[in-house]
Amino acid sequence: ILNDAIFNENHNEVVVVKDIDLFSLCEHHLVPFFGKAHIAYLPNKKVVGLSKLARIVEIFSRRLQVQERLTKQIATAISEALEPAGVAVVIEAA
């Protein structure tokens, strides 16, 4: 997903990206839902361009989804790619 956009950096402060637009379709009801995603992670010597975090949200939200799984998929993708000390994902959707 990140296509060599991961950089080794001695950065140890929280990285936060807020208000990432998302649109998806509920797989249970086949009803659209939309909202905002907020992502925070604590780097462990690896960082990624902020636009790539929005790209991760876009990739996973384009599938049939339930909101709970979407949150987990985004967090897992970031964890596997960056191996951060911690990651948090919050989705506000309707």
Coordinates of C-alpha atoms in Angstrom, one line a residue:
I1 CA 0.0 0.0 0.0
L2 CA 2.7 2.4 0.9
N3 CA 5.0 1.9 -2.1
D4 CA 8.4 2.7 -0.6
A5 CA 7.1 5.7 1.2
I6 CA 8.4 4.6 4.6
F7 CA 11.4 6.6 5.8
N8 CA 13.8 5.8 8.6
E9 CA 13.7 8.8 11.0
N10 CA 14.7 9.3 14.6
H11 CA 11.3 10.8 15.4
N12 CA 9.6 9.9 18.7
E13 CA 6.7 12.2 19.0
V14 CA 3.1 11.4 18.2
V15 CA 2.0 11.9 14.5
V16 CA -1.7 12.8 14.1
V17 CA -3.7 13.2 11.0
K18 CA -7.3 14.4 11.6
D19 CA -10.4 14.8 9.5
I20 CA -9.6 12.3 6.7
D21 CA -12.8 12.0 4.6
L22 CA -14.1 8.5 4.1
F23 CA -17.0 7.0 2.2
S24 CA -18.0 3.4 2.3
L25 CA -20.9 1.0 1.9
C26 CA -22.2 -1.1 4.8
E27 CA -21.9 -4.7 3.8
H28 CA -24.8 -5.7 6.1
H29 CA -27.4 -3.2 5.0
L30 CA -25.9 -2.1 1.7
V31 CA -26.4 1.5 2.8
P32 CA -23.7 4.2 2.3
F33 CA -21.9 5.7 5.3
F34 CA -19.5 8.6 5.3
G35 CA -17.6 10.5 7.9
K36 CA -14.1 11.4 9.1
A37 CA -11.2 9.2 10.2
H38 CA -8.5 10.3 12.7
I39 CA -5.2 8.5 12.9
A40 CA -2.4 8.8 15.5
Y41 CA 0.7 6.7 15.8
L42 CA 3.9 6.8 17.9
P43 CA 6.8 6.2 15.5
N44 CA 9.5 3.6 16.3
K45 CA 12.2 4.9 13.9
K46 CA 9.9 4.6 10.8
V47 CA 7.6 7.4 9.5
V48 CA 5.4 7.7 6.4
G49 CA 4.2 10.7 4.5
L50 CA 0.9 12.0 5.9
S51 CA -0.9 11.7 2.6
K52 CA -0.2 7.9 2.7
L53 CA -2.3 7.6 5.9
A54 CA -5.2 9.1 4.0
R55 CA -4.5 6.7 1.2
I56 CA -4.8 3.7 3.6
V57 CA -8.2 5.0 4.7
E58 CA -9.3 5.4 1.1
I59 CA -8.2 1.9 0.1
F60 CA -10.0 0.1 2.9
S61 CA -13.1 2.3 2.8
R62 CA -13.7 1.5 -0.9
R63 CA -14.7 -2.0 0.0
L64 CA -18.0 -3.3 1.4
Q65 CA -17.4 -2.7 5.2
V66 CA -18.7 -2.5 8.7
Q67 CA -17.3 0.4 10.6
E68 CA -15.6 -1.7 13.3
R69 CA -13.7 -3.8 10.8
L70 CA -12.6 -0.7 8.9
T71 CA -11.1 0.8 12.0
K72 CA -9.2 -2.5 12.8
Q73 CA -8.0 -2.9 9.2
I74 CA -6.5 0.6 9.1
A75 CA -4.8 0.2 12.5
T76 CA -3.4 -3.2 11.4
A77 CA -2.1 -1.9 8.1
I78 CA -0.2 0.9 9.9
S79 CA 1.1 -1.4 12.6
E80 CA 2.4 -4.0 10.1
A81 CA 4.0 -1.4 7.8
L82 CA 5.6 0.9 10.4
E83 CA 5.9 -1.2 13.5
P84 CA 5.1 1.8 15.7
A85 CA 5.1 1.9 19.5
G86 CA 1.4 2.5 19.3
V87 CA -1.4 3.3 16.9
A88 CA -5.0 4.7 17.3
V89 CA -7.7 5.0 14.8
V90 CA -11.1 6.8 15.4
I91 CA -13.9 6.9 12.9
E92 CA -16.8 9.2 13.1
A93 CA -19.4 8.1 10.6
A94 CA -23.1 8.2 9.9

